[in-house]
XYZ file of C-alpha atoms in Angstrom:
403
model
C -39.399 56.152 21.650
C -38.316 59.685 22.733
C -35.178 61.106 21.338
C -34.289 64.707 21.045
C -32.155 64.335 17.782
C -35.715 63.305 16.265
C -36.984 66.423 17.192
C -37.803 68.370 14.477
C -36.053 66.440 11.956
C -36.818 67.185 8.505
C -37.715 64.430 5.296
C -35.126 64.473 2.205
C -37.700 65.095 -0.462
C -41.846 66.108 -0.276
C -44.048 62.826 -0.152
C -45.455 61.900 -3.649
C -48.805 61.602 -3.847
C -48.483 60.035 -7.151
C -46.178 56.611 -6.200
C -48.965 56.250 -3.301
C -51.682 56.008 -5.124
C -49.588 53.922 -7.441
C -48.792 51.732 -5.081
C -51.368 50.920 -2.982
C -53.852 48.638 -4.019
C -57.908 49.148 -3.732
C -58.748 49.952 -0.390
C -62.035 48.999 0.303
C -61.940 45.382 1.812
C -59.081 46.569 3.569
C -61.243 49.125 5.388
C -63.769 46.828 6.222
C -61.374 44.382 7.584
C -59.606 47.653 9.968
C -62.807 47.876 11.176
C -63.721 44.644 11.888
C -60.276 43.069 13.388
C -59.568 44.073 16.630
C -56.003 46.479 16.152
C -53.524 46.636 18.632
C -51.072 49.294 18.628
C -48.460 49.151 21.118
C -46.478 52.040 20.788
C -48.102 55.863 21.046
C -46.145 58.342 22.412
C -49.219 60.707 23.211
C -48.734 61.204 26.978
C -45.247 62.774 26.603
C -46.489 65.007 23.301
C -49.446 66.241 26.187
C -47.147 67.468 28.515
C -45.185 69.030 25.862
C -47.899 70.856 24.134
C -51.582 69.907 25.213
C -53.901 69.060 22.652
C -57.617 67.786 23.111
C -57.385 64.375 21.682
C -60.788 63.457 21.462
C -60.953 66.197 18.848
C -59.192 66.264 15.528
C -55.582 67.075 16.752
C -53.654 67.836 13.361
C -50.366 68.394 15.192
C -50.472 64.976 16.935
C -49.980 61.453 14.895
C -53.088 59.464 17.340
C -56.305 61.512 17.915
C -60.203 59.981 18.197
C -61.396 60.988 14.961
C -58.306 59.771 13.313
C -58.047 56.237 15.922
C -61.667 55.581 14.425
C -60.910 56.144 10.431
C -58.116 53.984 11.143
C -60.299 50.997 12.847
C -57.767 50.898 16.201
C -58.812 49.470 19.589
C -56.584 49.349 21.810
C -53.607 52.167 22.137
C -50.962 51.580 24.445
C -50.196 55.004 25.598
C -46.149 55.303 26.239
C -45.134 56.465 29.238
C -42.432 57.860 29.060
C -39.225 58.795 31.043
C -35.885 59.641 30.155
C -32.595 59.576 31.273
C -31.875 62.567 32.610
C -35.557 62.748 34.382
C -33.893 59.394 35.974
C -31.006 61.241 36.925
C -32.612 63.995 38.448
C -35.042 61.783 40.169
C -38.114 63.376 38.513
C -38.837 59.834 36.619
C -41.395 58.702 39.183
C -43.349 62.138 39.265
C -43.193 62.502 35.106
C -44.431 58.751 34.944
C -47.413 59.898 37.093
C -48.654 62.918 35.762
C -48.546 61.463 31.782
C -50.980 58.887 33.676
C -53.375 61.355 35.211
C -53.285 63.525 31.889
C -54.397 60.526 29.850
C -56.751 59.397 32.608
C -57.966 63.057 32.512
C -58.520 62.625 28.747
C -60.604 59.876 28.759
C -62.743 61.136 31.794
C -63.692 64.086 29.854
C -64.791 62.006 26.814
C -66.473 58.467 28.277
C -67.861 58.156 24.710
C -64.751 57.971 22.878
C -62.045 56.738 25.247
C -62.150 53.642 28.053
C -59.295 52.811 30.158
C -58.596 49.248 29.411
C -57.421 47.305 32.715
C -57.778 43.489 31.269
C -58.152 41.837 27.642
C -61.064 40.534 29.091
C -62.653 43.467 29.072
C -61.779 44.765 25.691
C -65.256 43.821 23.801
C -67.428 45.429 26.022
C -65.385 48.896 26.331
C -64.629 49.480 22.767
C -68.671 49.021 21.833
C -70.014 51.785 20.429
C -66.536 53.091 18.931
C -64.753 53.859 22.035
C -60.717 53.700 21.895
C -59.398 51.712 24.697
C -56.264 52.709 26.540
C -53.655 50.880 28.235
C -50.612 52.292 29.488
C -47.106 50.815 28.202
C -44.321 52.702 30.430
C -41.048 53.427 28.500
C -38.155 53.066 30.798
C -38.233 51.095 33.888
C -36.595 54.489 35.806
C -40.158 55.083 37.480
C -39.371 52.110 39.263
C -35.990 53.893 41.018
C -34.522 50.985 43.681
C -38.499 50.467 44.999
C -40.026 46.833 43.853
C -43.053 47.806 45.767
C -43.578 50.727 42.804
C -44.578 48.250 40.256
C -47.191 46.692 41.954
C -48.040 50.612 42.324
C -48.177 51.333 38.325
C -49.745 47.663 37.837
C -52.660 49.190 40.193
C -52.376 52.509 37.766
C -52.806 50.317 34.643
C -49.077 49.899 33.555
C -49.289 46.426 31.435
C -45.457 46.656 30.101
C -42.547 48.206 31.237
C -39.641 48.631 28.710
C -36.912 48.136 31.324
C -34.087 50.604 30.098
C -34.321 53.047 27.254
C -31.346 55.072 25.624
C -29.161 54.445 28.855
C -28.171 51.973 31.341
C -30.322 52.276 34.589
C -30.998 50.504 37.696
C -32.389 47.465 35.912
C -30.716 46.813 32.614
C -28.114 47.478 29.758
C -29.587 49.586 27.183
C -28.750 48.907 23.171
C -27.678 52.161 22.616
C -25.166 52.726 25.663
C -21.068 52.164 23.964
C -20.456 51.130 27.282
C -22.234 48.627 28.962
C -22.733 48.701 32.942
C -24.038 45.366 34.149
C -23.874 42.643 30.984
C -27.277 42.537 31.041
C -29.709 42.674 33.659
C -28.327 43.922 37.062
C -29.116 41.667 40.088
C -32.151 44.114 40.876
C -33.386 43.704 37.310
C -33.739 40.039 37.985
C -35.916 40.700 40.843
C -37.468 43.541 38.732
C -38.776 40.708 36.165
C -39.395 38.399 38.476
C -41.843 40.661 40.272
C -43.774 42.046 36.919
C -44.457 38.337 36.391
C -45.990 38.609 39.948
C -48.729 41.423 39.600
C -48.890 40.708 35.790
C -47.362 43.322 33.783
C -45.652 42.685 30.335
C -41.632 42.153 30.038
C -40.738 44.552 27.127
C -37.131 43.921 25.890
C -37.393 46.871 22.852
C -34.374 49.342 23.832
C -32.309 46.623 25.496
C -28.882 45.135 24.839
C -28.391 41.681 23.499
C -27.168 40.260 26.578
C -30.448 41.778 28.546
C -32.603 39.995 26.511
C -31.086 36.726 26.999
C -31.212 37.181 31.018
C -34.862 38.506 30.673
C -35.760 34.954 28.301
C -33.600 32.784 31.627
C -35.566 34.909 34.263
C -38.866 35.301 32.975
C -41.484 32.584 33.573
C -44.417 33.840 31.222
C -43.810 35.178 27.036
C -42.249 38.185 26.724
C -43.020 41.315 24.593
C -40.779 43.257 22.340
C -43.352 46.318 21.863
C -41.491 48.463 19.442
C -38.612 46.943 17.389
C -37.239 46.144 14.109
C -35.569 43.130 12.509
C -32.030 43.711 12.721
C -31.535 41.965 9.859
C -32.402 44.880 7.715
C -30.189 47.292 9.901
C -26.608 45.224 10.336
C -25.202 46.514 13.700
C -27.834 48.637 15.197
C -28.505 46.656 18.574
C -31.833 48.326 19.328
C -33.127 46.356 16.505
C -33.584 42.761 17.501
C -31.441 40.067 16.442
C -32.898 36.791 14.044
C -31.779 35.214 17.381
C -32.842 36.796 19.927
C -36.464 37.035 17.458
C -36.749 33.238 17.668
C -36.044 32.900 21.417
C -38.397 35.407 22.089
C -41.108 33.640 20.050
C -39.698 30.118 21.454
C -41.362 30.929 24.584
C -44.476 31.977 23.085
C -43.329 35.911 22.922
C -44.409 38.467 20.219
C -42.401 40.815 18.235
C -44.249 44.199 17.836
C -42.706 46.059 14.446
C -42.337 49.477 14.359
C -43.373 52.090 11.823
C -40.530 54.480 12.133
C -37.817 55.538 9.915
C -35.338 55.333 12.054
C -35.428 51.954 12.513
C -36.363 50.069 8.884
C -34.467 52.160 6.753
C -30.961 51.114 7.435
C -29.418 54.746 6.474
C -31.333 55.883 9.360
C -30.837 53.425 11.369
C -26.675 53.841 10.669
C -27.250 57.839 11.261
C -28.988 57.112 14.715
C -26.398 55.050 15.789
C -23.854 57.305 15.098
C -25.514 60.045 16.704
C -25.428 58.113 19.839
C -21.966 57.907 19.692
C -21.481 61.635 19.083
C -23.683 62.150 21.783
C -21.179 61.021 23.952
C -18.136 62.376 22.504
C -19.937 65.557 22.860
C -20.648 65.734 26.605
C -17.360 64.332 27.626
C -16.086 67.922 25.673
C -18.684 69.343 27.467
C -17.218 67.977 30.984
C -13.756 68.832 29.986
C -14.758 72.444 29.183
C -16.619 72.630 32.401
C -13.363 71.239 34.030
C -10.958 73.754 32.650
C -13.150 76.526 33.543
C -13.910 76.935 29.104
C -17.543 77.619 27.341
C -19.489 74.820 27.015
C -21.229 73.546 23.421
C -24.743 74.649 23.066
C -26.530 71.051 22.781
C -28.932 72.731 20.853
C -26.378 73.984 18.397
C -24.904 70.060 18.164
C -28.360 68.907 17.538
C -28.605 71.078 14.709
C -25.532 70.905 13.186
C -26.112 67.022 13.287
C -30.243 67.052 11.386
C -28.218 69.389 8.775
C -25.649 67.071 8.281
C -27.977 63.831 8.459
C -31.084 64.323 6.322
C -33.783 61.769 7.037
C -34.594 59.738 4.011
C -38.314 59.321 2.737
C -39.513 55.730 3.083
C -42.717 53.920 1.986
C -44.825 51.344 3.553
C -43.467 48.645 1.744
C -39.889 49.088 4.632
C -42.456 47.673 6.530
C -44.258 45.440 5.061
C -41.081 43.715 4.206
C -39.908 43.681 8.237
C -43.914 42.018 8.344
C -42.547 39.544 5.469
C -39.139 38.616 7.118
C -40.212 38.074 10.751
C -43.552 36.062 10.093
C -40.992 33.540 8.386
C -38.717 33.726 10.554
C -40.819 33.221 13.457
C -44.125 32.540 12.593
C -47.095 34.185 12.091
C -48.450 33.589 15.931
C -45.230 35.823 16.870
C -45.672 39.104 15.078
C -47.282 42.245 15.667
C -47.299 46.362 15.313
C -45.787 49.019 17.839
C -46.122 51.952 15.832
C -44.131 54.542 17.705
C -46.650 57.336 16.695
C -45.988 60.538 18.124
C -42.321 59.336 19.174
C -40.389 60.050 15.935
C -41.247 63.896 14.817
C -43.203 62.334 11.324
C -40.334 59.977 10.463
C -42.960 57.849 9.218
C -43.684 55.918 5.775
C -45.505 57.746 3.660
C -48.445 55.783 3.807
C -48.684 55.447 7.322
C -48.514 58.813 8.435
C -50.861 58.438 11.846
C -53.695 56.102 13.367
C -55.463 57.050 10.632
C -53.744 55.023 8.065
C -53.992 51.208 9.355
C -55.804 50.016 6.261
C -52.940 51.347 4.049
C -51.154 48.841 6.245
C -53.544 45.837 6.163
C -54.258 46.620 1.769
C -50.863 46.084 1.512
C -50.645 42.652 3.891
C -53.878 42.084 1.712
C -51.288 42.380 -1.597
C -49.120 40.074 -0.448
C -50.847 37.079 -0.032
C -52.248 37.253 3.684
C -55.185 35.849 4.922
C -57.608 37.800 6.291
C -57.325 35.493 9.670
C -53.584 35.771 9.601
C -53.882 39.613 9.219
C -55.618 39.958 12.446
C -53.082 38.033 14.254
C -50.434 40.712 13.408
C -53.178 43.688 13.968
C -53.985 42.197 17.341
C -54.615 39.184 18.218
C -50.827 37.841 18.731
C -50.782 40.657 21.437
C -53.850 39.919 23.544
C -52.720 36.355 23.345
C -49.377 37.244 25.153
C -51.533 39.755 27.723
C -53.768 37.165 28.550
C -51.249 34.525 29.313
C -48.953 37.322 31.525
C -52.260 38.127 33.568
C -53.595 34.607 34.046
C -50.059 33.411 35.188
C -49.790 36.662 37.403
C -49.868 35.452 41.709
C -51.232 39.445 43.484
């Protein structure tokens, strides 16, 4: 997730040390098991926060939330890298040339450090790339816009190493209704969007319905002939009315067909305050540039966006949260749907530290497995959600895939 209301968005009060070390129970077989399980994170928004402001992330990277030092305290394995493109690149048809060059800076990354970082192609290759402590890397692209009205491009970005495609993000595109657009454009997917998932079924790439409307994820579940991936999502449930959450529904039809729902970490989306707020903003996004257009039209000053954006984070404080927001999404969806159909998405580096307290970066994946520890899991059931339901859903995508 990229949004620039996020963007340097303040929390309500300072962390407490004190309620975390309350809270959290004894950490050390939860270590061991980060280690051990294979983790799975399928939402880092690194390759945007490169391009942005570079940082060597095979080095300790304190500005970033996912660096190598931090990846390896934390036990993770496999990091989809986000690559992201929004709408307006999309509109300016720049989405195709952003998508690329967050791919060559992360394949840069990882072919200046060969001992830290592998570029992960297949879950059959996982075991022997992360030996000796190296951090795989996949790429997840966020926003189908890359694609523009070109099928032939996704074979291109499967080739490149793109194993999901989210197919719309905060706006309707090409391909698909997005959950945050008042105004839908297609009621669902649009004719090319069929083809779209009919295609990344072809070459093997991952159908991610995080970001899209209600009525695109039904035509996705109809069209697609392999599980389906929601890679960064809440339960809806805990957030009445905000559509980029997914629906108890749309949760089970996803897992029906043998789908995984990856939770998120970030505020925005398990506290339901924030949640409200982002909605809202979405909607005052658009109020604001029609004002904009009718200023432009009657010749008037237009609104700083930067001044909206402020005025909105002063008005709409972000509320501290702890892990257990998440570990109760964790709770809810495994029985709701089972515990073969859950998984994490983080959304590191996507939400300007809008983050529980406990789970602050990469780092911090056994505060997240002590606390599934707490509650009863088994350590075999904990891996599922830390990995294993993921890979599952890969493998089955890639050995049903015809190029």
């Amino acid at each position: 997730m990229r949004l620039s209301i996020v963007t340097g968005l303040t929390l309500l009060v300072a962390a407490s040390p004190a309620f975390a070390a309350a809270s959290m129970p004894d950490q050390s077989r939860a270590r061991e098991l980060a280690q051990d399980a294979v983790i799975v994170d399928t939402h880092i928004d690194a390759p945007s926060e490169l391009l942005s402001h570079w940082d060597d992330l095979g080095l300790a990277a304190p500005g970033k939330e996912f660096d190598y030092p931090r990846a390896r305290q934390g036990g993770l394995d496999v990091a989809f890298m986000s690559i992201y493109t929004s709408p307006e690149a999309d509109a300016e048809g720049k989405a195709w040339q952003i998508a690329n060059t967050q791919i060559d800076a992360v394949e840069a990354m990882a072919g200046r450090h060969p001992d830290k970082f592998a570029l992960l192609r297949s879950p059959r290759d996982l075991d022997s790339l992360r030996a000796n402590g190296r951090v795989t890397l996949v790429f997840g692209m966020e926003n189908g816009a890359p694609i523009g009205e070109d099928l032939s491009k996704i074979a291109a970005f499967h080739a490149r190493g793109v194993r999901y495609i989210t197919l719309a993000h905060s706006a309707n595109n090409r391909i698909s209704d997005s959950s945050y657009a008042p105004k839908k454009q297609w009621g669902g997917l649009s004719p090319f969007g069929e083809k779209v998932v009919a295609e990344m079924n072809r070459v093997g790439i991952m159908v991610d319905v995080s970001h899209l409307s209600d009525d695109a994820v039904r035509d996705v579940l109809r069209v697609t002939d392999v599980p389906v991936i929601a890679s960064h999502s809440g339960m809806r449930h805990f957030t009445p009315g905000f559509e980029r959450n997914i629906s108890d529904e749309l949760a089970r039809a996803v897992a029906a067909e043998g789908g995984v729902v990856q939770l998120v970490f970030g505020t925005g989306f398990i506290s339901p305050k924030a949640a409200a707020d982002l909605q809202a903003y979405f909607a005052a996004e658009v109020d604001f540039d029609k004002a904009n257009a009718a200023a432009a039209a009657a010749g008037k000053p237009e609104r700083s966006k930067d001044d909206f954006e402020k005025e909105w984070k002063d008005a709409h404080p972000v509320p501290v949260i702890h892990i257990d927001l998440v570990l109760d999404q964790i709770d809810y969806a495994v029985k709701l749907i089972g515990i073969d159909h859950v998984g994490i998405g983080s959304d590191f580096d996507g939400v300007s530290g809008n983050l529980p307290v406990e789970l602050r970066s990469v780092a911090d994946y056994p505060n997240l497995v002590a606390g599934l520890q707490a509650r009863g899991y088994s350590d075999a059931d904990i891996r599922k959600i830390l990995g294993g339901n993921l890979l599952r859903v890969w493998s089955t995508v890639e050995a049903a895939a015809k190029h």
